[in-house]
PDB file of C-alpha atoms and ligand atoms in Angstrom:
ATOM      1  CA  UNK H 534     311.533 -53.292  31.462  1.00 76.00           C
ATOM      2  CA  UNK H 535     311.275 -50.088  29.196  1.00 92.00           C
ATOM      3  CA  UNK H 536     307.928 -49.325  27.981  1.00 97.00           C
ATOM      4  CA  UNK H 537     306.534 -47.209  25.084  1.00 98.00           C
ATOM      5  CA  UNK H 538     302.764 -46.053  24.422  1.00 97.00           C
ATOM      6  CA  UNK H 539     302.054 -46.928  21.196  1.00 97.00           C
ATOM      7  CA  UNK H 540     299.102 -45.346  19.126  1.00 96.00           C
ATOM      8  CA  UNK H 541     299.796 -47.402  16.246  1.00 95.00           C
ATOM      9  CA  UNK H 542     301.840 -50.607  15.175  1.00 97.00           C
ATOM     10  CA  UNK H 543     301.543 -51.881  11.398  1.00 96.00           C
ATOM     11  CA  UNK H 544     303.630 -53.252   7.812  1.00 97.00           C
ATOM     12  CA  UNK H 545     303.183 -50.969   5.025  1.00 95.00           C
ATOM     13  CA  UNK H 546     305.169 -49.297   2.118  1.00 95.00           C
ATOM     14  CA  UNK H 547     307.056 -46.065   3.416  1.00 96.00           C
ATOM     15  CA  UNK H 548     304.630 -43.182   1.186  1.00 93.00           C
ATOM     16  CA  UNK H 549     307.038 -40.167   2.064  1.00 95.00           C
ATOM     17  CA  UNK H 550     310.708 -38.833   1.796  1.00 95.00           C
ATOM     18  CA  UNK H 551     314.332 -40.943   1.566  1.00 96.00           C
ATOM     19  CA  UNK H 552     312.441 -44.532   1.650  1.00 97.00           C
ATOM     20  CA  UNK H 553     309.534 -44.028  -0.505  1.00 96.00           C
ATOM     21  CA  UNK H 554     308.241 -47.793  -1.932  1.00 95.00           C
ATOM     22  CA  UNK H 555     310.811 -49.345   1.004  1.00 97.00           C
ATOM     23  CA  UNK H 556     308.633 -52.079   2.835  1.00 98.00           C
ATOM     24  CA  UNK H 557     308.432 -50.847   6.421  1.00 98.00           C
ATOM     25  CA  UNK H 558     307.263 -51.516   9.781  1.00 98.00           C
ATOM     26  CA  UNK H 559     305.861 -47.961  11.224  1.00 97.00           C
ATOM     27  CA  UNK H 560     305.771 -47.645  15.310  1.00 98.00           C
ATOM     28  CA  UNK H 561     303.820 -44.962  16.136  1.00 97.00           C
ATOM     29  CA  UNK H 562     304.645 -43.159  19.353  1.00 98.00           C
ATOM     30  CA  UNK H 563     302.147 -41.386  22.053  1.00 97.00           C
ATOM     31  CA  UNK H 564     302.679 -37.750  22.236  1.00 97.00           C
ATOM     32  CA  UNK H 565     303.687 -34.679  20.351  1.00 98.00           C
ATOM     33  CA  UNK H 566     304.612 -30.872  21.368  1.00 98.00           C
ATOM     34  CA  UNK H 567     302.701 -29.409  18.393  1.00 98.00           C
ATOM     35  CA  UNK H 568     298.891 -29.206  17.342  1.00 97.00           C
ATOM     36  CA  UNK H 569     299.897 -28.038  13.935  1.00 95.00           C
ATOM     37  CA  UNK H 570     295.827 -26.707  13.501  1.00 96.00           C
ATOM     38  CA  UNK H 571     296.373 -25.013  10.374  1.00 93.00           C
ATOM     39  CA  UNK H 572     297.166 -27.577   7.925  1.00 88.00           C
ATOM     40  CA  UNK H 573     294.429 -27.154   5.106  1.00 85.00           C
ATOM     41  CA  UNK H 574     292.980 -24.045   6.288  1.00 90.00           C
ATOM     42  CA  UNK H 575     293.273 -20.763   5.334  1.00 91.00           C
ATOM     43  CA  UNK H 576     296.379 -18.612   6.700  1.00 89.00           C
ATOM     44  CA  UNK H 577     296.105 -17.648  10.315  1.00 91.00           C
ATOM     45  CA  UNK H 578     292.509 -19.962  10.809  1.00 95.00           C
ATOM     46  CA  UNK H 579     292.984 -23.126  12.501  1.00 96.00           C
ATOM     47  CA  UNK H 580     290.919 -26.573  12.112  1.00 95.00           C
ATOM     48  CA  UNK H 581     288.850 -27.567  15.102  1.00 94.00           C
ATOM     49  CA  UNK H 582     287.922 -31.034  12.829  1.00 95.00           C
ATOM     50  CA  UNK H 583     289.338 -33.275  15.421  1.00 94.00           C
ATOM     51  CA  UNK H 584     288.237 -31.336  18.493  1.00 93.00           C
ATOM     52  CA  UNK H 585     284.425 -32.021  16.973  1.00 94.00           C
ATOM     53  CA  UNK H 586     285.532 -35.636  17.194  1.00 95.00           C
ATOM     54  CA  UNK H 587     283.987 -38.080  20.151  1.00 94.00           C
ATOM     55  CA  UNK H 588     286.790 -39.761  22.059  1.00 93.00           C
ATOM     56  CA  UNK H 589     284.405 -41.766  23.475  1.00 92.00           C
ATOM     57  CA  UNK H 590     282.369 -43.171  20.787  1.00 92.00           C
ATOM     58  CA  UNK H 591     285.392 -44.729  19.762  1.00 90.00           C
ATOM     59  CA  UNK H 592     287.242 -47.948  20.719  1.00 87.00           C
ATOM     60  CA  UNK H 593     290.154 -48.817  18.441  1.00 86.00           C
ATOM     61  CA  UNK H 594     292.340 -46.468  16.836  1.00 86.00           C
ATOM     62  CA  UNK H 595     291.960 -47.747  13.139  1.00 83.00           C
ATOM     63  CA  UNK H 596     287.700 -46.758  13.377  1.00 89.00           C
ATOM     64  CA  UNK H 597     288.438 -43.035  14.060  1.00 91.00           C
ATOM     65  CA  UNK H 598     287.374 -40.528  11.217  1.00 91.00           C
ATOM     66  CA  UNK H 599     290.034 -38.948   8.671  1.00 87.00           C
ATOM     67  CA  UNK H 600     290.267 -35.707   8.955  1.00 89.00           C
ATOM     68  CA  UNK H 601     291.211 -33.284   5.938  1.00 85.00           C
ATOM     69  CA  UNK H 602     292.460 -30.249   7.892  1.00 89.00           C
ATOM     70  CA  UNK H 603     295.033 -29.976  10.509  1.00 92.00           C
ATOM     71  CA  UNK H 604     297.242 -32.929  11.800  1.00 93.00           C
ATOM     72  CA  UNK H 605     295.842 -35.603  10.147  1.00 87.00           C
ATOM     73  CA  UNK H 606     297.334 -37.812  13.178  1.00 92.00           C
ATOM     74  CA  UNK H 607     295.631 -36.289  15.909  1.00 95.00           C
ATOM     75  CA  UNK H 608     294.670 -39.210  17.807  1.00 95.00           C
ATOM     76  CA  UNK H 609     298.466 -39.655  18.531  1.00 96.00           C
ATOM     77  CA  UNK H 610     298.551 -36.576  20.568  1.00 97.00           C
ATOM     78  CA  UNK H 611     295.401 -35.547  21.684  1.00 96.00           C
ATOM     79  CA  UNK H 612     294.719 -36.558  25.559  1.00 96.00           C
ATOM     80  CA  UNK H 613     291.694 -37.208  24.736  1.00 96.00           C
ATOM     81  CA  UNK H 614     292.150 -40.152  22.998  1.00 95.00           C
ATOM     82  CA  UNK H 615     294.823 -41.608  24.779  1.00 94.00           C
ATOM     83  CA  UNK H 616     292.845 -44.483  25.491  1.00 93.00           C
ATOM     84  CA  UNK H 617     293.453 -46.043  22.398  1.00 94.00           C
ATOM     85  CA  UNK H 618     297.308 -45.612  22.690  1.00 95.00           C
ATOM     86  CA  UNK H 619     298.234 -48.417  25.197  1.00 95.00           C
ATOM     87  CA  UNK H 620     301.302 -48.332  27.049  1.00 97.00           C
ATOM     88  CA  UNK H 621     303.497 -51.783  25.892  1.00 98.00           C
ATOM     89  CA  UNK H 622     306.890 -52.983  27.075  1.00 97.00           C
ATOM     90  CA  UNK H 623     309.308 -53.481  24.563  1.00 97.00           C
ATOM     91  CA  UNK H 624     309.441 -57.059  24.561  1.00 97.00           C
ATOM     92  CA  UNK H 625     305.820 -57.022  23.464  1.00 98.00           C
ATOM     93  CA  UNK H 626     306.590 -54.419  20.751  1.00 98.00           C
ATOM     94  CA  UNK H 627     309.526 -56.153  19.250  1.00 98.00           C
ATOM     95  CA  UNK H 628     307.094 -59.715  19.265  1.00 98.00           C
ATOM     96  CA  UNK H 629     304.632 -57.233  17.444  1.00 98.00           C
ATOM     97  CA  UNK H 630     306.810 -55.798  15.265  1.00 98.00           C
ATOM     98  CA  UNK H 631     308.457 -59.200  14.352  1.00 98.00           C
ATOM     99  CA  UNK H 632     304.933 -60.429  13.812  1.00 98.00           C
ATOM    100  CA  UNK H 633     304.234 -58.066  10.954  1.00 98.00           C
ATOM    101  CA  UNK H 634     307.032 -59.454   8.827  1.00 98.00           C
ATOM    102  CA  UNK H 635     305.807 -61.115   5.703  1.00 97.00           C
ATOM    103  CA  UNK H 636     308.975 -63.419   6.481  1.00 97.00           C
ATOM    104  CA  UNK H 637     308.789 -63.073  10.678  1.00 97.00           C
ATOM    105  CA  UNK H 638     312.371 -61.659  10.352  1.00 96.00           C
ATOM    106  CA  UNK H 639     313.888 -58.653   9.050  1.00 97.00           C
ATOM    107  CA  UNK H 640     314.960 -58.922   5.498  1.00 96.00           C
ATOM    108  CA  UNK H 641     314.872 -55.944   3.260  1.00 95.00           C
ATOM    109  CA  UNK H 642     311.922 -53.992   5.100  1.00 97.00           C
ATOM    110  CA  UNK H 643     313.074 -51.045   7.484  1.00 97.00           C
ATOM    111  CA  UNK H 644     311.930 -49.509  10.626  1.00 98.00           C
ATOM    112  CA  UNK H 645     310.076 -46.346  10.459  1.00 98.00           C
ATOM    113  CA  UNK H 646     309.661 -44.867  14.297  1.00 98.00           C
ATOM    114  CA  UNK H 647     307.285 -41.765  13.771  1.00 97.00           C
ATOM    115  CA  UNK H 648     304.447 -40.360  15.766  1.00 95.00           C
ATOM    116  CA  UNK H 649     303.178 -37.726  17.318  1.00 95.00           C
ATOM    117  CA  UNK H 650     306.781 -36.872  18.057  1.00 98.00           C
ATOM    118  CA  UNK H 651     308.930 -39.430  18.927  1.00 98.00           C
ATOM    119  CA  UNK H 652     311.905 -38.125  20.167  1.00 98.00           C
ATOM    120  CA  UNK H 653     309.819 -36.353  22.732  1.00 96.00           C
ATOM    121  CA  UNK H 654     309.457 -38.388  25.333  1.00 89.00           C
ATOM    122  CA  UNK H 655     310.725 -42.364  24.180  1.00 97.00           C
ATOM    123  CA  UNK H 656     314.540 -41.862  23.165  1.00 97.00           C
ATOM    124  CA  UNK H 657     315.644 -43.140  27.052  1.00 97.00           C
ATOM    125  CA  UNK H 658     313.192 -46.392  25.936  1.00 97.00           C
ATOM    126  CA  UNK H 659     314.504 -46.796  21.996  1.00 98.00           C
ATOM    127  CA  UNK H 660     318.064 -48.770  23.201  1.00 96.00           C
ATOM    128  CA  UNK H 661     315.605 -51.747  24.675  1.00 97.00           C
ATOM    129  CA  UNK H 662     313.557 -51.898  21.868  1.00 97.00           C
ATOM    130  CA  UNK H 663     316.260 -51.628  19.052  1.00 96.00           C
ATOM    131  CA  UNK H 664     319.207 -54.050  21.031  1.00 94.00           C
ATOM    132  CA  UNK H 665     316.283 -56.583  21.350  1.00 96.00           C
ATOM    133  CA  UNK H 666     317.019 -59.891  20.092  1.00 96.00           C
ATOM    134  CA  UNK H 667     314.105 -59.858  17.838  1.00 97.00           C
ATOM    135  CA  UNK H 668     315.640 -56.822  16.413  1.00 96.00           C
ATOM    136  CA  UNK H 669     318.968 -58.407  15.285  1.00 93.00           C
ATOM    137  CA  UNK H 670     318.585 -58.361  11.392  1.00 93.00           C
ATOM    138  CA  UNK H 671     317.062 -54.468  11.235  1.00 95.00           C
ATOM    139  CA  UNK H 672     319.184 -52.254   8.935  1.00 93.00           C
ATOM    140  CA  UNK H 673     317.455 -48.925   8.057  1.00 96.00           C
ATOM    141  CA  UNK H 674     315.897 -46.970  11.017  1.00 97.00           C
ATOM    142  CA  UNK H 675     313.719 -43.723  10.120  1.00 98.00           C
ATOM    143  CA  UNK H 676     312.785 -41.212  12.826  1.00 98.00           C
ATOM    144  CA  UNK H 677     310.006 -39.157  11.596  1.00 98.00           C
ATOM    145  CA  UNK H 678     310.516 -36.329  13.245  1.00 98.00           C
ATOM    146  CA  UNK H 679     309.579 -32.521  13.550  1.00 98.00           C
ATOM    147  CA  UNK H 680     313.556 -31.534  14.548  1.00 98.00           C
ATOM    148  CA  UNK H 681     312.395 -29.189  17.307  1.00 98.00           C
ATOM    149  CA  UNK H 682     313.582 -32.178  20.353  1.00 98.00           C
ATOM    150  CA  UNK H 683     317.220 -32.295  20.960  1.00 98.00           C
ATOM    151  CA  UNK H 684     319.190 -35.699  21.656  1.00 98.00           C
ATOM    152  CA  UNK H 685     319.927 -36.997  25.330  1.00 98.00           C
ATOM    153  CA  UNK H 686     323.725 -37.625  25.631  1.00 97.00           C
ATOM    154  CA  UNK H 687     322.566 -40.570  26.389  1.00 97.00           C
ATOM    155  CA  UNK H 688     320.582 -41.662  23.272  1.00 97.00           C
ATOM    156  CA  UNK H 689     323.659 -40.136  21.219  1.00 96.00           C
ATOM    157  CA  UNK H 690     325.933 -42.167  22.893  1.00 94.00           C
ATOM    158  CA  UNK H 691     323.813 -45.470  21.439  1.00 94.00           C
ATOM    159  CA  UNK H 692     323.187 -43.915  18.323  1.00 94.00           C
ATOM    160  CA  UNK H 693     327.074 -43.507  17.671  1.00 91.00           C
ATOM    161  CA  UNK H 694     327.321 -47.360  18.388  1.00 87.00           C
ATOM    162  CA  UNK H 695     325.771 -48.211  14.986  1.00 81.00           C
ATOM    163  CA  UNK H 696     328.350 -46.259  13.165  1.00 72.00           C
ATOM    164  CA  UNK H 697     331.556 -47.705  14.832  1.00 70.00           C
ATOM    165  CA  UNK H 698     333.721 -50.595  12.349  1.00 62.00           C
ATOM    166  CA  UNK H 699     334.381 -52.739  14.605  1.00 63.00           C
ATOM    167  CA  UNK H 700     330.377 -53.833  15.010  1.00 62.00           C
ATOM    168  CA  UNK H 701     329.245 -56.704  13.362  1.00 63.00           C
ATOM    169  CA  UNK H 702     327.002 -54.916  10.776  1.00 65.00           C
ATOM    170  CA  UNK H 703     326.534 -50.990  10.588  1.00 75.00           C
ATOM    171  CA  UNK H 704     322.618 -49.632  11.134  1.00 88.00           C
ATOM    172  CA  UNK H 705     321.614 -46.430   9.138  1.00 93.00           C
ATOM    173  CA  UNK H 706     319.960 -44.360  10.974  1.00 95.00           C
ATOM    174  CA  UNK H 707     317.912 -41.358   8.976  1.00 97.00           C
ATOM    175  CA  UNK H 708     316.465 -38.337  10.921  1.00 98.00           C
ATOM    176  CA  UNK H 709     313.486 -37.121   8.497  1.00 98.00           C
ATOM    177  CA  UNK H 710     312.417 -34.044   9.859  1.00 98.00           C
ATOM    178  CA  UNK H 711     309.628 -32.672   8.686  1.00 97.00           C
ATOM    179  CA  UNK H 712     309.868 -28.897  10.064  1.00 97.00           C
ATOM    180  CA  UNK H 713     306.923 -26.902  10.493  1.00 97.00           C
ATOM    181  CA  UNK H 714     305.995 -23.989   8.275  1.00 96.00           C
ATOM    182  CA  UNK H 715     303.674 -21.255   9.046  1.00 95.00           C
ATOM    183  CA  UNK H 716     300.876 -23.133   7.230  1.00 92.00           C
ATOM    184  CA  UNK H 717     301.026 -25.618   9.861  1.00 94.00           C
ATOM    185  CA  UNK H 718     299.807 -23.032  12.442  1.00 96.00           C
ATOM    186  CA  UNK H 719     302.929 -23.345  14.722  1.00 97.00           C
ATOM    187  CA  UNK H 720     304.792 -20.141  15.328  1.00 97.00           C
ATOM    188  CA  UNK H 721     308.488 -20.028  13.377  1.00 98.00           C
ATOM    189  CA  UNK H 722     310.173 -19.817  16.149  1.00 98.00           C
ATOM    190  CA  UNK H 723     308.799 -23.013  18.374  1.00 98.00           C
ATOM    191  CA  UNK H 724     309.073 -24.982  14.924  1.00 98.00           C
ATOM    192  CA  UNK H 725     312.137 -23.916  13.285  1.00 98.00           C
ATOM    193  CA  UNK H 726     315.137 -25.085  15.515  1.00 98.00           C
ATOM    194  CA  UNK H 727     318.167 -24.882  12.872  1.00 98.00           C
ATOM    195  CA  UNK H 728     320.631 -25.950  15.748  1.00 98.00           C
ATOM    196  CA  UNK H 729     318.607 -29.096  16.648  1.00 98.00           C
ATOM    197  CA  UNK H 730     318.795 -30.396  13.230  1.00 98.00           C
ATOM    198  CA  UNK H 731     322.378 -29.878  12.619  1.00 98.00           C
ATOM    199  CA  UNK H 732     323.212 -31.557  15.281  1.00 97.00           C
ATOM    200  CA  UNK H 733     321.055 -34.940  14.276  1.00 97.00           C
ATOM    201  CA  UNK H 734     323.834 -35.108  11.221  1.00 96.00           C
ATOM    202  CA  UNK H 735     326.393 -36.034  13.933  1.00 95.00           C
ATOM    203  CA  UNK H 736     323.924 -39.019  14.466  1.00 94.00           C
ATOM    204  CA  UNK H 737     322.848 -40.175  11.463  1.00 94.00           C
ATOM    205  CA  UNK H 738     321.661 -39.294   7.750  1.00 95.00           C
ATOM    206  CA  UNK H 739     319.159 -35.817   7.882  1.00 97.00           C
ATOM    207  CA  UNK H 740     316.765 -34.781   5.215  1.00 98.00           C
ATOM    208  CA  UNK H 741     314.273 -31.120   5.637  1.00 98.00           C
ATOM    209  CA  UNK H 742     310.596 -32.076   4.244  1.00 98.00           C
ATOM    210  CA  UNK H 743     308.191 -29.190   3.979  1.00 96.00           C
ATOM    211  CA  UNK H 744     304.232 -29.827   3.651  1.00 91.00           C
ATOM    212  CA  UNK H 745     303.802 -26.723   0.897  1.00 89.00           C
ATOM    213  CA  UNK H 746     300.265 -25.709  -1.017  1.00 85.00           C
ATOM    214  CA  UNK H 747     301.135 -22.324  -2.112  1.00 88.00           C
ATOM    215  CA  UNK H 748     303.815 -20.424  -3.593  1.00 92.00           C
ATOM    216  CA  UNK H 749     303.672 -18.580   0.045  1.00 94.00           C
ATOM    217  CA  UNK H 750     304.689 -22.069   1.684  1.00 94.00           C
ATOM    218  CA  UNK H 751     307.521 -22.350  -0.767  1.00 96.00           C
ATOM    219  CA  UNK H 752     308.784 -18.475   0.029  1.00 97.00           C
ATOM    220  CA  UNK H 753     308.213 -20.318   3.804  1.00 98.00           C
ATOM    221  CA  UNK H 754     310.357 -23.094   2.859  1.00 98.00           C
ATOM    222  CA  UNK H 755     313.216 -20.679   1.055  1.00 98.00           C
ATOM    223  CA  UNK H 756     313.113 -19.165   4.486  1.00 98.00           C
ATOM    224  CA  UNK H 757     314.135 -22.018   6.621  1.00 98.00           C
ATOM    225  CA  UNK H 758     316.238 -23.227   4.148  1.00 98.00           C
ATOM    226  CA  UNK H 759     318.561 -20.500   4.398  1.00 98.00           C
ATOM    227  CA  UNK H 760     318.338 -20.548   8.276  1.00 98.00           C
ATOM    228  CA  UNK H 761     318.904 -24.420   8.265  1.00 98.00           C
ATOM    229  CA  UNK H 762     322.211 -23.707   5.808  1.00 98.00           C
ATOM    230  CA  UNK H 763     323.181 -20.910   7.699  1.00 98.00           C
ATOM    231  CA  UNK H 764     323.870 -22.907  11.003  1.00 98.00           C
ATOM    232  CA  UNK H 765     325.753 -25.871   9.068  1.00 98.00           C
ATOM    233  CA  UNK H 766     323.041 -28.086   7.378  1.00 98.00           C
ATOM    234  CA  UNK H 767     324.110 -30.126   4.014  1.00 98.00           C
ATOM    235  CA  UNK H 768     321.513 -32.487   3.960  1.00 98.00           C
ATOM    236  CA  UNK H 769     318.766 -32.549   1.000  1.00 98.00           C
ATOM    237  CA  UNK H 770     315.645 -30.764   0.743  1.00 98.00           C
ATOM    238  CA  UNK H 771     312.047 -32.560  -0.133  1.00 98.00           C
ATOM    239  CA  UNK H 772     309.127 -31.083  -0.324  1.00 97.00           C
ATOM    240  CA  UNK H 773     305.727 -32.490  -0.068  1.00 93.00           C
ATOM    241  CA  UNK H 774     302.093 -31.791  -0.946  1.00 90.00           C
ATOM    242  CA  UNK H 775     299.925 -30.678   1.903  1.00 81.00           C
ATOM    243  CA  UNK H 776     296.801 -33.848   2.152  1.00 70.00           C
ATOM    244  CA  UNK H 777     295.939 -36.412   4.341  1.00 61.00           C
ATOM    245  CA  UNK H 778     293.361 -37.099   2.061  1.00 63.00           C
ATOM    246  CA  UNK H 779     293.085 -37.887  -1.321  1.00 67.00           C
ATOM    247  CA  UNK H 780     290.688 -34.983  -2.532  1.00 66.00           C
ATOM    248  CA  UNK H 781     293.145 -32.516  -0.698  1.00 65.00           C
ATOM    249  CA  UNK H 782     296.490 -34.332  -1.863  1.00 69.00           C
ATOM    250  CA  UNK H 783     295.054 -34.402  -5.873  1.00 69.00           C
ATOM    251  CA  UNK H 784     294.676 -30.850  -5.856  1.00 70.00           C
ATOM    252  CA  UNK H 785     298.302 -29.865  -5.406  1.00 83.00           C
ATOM    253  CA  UNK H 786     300.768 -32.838  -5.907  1.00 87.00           C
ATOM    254  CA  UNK H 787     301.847 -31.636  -9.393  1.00 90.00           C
ATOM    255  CA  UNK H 788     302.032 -27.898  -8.629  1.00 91.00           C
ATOM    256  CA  UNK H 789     304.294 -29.292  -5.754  1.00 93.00           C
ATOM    257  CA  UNK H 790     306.133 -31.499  -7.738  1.00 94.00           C
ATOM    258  CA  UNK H 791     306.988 -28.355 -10.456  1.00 95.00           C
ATOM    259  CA  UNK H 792     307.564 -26.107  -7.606  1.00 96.00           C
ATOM    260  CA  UNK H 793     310.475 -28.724  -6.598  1.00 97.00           C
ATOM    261  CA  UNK H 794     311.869 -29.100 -10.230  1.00 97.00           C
ATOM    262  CA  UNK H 795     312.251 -25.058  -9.970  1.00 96.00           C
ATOM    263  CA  UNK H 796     313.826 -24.831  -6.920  1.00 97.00           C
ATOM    264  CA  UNK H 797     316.100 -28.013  -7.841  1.00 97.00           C
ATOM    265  CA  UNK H 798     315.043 -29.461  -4.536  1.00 98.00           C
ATOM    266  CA  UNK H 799     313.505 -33.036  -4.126  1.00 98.00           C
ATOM    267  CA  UNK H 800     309.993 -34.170  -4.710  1.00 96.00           C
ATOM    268  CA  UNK H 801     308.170 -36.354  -1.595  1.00 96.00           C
ATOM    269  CA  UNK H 802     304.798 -37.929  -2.381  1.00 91.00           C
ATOM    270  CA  UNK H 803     302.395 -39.384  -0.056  1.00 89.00           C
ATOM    271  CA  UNK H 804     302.391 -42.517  -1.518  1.00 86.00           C
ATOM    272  CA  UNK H 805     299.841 -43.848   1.558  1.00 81.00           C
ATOM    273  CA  UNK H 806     297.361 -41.273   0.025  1.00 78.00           C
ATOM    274  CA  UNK H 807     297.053 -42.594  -3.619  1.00 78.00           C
ATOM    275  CA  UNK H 808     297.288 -45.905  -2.677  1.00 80.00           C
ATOM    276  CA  UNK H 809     295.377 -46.507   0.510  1.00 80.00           C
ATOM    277  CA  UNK H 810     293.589 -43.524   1.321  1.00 71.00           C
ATOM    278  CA  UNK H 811     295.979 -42.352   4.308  1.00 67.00           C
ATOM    279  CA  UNK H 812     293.475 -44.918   6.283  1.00 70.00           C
ATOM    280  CA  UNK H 813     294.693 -45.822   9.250  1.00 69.00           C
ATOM    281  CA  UNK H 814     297.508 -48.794   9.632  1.00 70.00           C
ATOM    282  CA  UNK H 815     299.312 -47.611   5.965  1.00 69.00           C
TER     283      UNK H 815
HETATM  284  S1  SF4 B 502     304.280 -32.305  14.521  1.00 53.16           S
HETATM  285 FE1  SF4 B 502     303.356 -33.962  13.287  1.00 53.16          FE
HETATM  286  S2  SF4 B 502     302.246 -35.276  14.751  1.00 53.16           S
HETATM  287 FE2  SF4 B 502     302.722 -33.336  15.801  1.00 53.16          FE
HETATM  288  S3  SF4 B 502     300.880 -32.137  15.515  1.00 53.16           S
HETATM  289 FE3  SF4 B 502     302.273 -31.599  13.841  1.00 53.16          FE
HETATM  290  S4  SF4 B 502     301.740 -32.955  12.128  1.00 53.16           S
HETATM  291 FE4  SF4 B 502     300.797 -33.781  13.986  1.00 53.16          FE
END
């Protein structure tokens, strides 16, 4: 049996991009090849926040601290808290995942599979998880991803399944990938990886979302956006304020939101932000 270490498993509303207000489930997967250490900071300095962080004073994933600068998910990556990211089969996760339903079956909410960065290292376990009977029912499937990981033939091959007529209901499957900017401290050309995202639109529906603060970020975004056009990509654009927590986030969600009524690209909140706090499990 396939099985998938999961930092976090919970119900909430989808805050961000295509499915913002959608009730979701949200499966968080272990693991991520970025640190992205600059969100938050000044250009070219990078947070240590989470590195001041005890691993070991800490038990459960949902009593870890916030953090305001860099990833704001670190404990989904970092080694050193791998402890609180156990590994679970996928007949477990589907009974878990079933379990959150305010119904205990899938009606209108959708499945939101994000980490860390979860077509890193999980796509050869997804088919178990998804073609589980508890499963049958799911419609909408979000993969929250930073578009740098290219698709096994093998996990294209299922993906292509959900798109053929002659299935008993079609699944849409959205690729929001959330591409890396210099602000994020990852060099441009580890993060931006125009070929790997076109080739997600063979697979399913792709939207770009930038994390932007300054008009530098959105000269950073005009960038890629060429690149990402350039190589064949028609999807839409969002772009998001940078904040995982609500002082950070207040600060620059309406400069955002004019900076995407210029450009004539869409506007992502962080819904999570306003209305929980970004705490953990929303
Ligand atoms: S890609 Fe996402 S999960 Fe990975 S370090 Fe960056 S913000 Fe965190």
């Amino acid at each position: 049996m396939s099985k998938i270490k999961v930092a976090e498993l919970f119900y909430s509303i989808q805050g961000e991009g295509r499915y913002m207000g959608v009730p979701s489930v949200f499966l968080r997967t272990f693991g991520c090849n970025f640190k992205c250490q600059g969100f938050g900071m000044p250009r070219g300095e990078l947070s240590n926040e989470a590195e001041n962080i005890d691993p070991t004073q800490y038990q459960e994933y949902k009593s870890l601290p916030l953090v305001s600068t860099g990833c704001d998910s670190y404990a989904s990556w970092d080694p050193r808290f791998k402890h609180l990211s156990p590994l679970l089969d996928t007949d477990g996760i589907a009974d878990a995942i079933v379990d959150t339903l305010p119904h205990k079956e899938w009606r209108d909410e959708h499945l939101v599979i994000t980490g860390g960065e979860p077509l890193l290292g999980w796509q050869k376990q997804y088919p178990d998880l998804l073609d589980h009977p508890k499963m049958a029912g799911l419609k909408e499937i979000t993969f929250e991803t930073n578009g740098t990981m290219r698709l096994t033939s093998a996990f294209k091959e299922y993906l292509l399944k959900w798109s053929m007529p002659d299935i008993d209901f079609q699944r849409e499957i959205t690729f929001s990938v959330s591409a890396k900017l210099p602000c994020s401290g990852e060099p441009w050309e580890d993060a931006i990886k125009p070929e790997v995202v076109c080739d997600y639109q063979n697979y399913g529906y792709v939207y770009l979302k930038f994390v932007i603060s300054t008009e530098e970020d959105l000269k950073d975004a005009e960038r890629a956006v060429e690149e990402y056009r350039a190589a064949g990509f028609t999807g839409p654009v969002y772009i998001m304020p940078v904040g995982g927590v609500d002082s950070v986030y207040s600060l620059n969600n309406r400069t955002v939101a004019e900076m995407a009524m210029r450009k004539g690209w869409r506007y992502s909140d962080r819904l999570q932000v306003p209305l929980f706090k970004n705490e953990w499990g929303t």
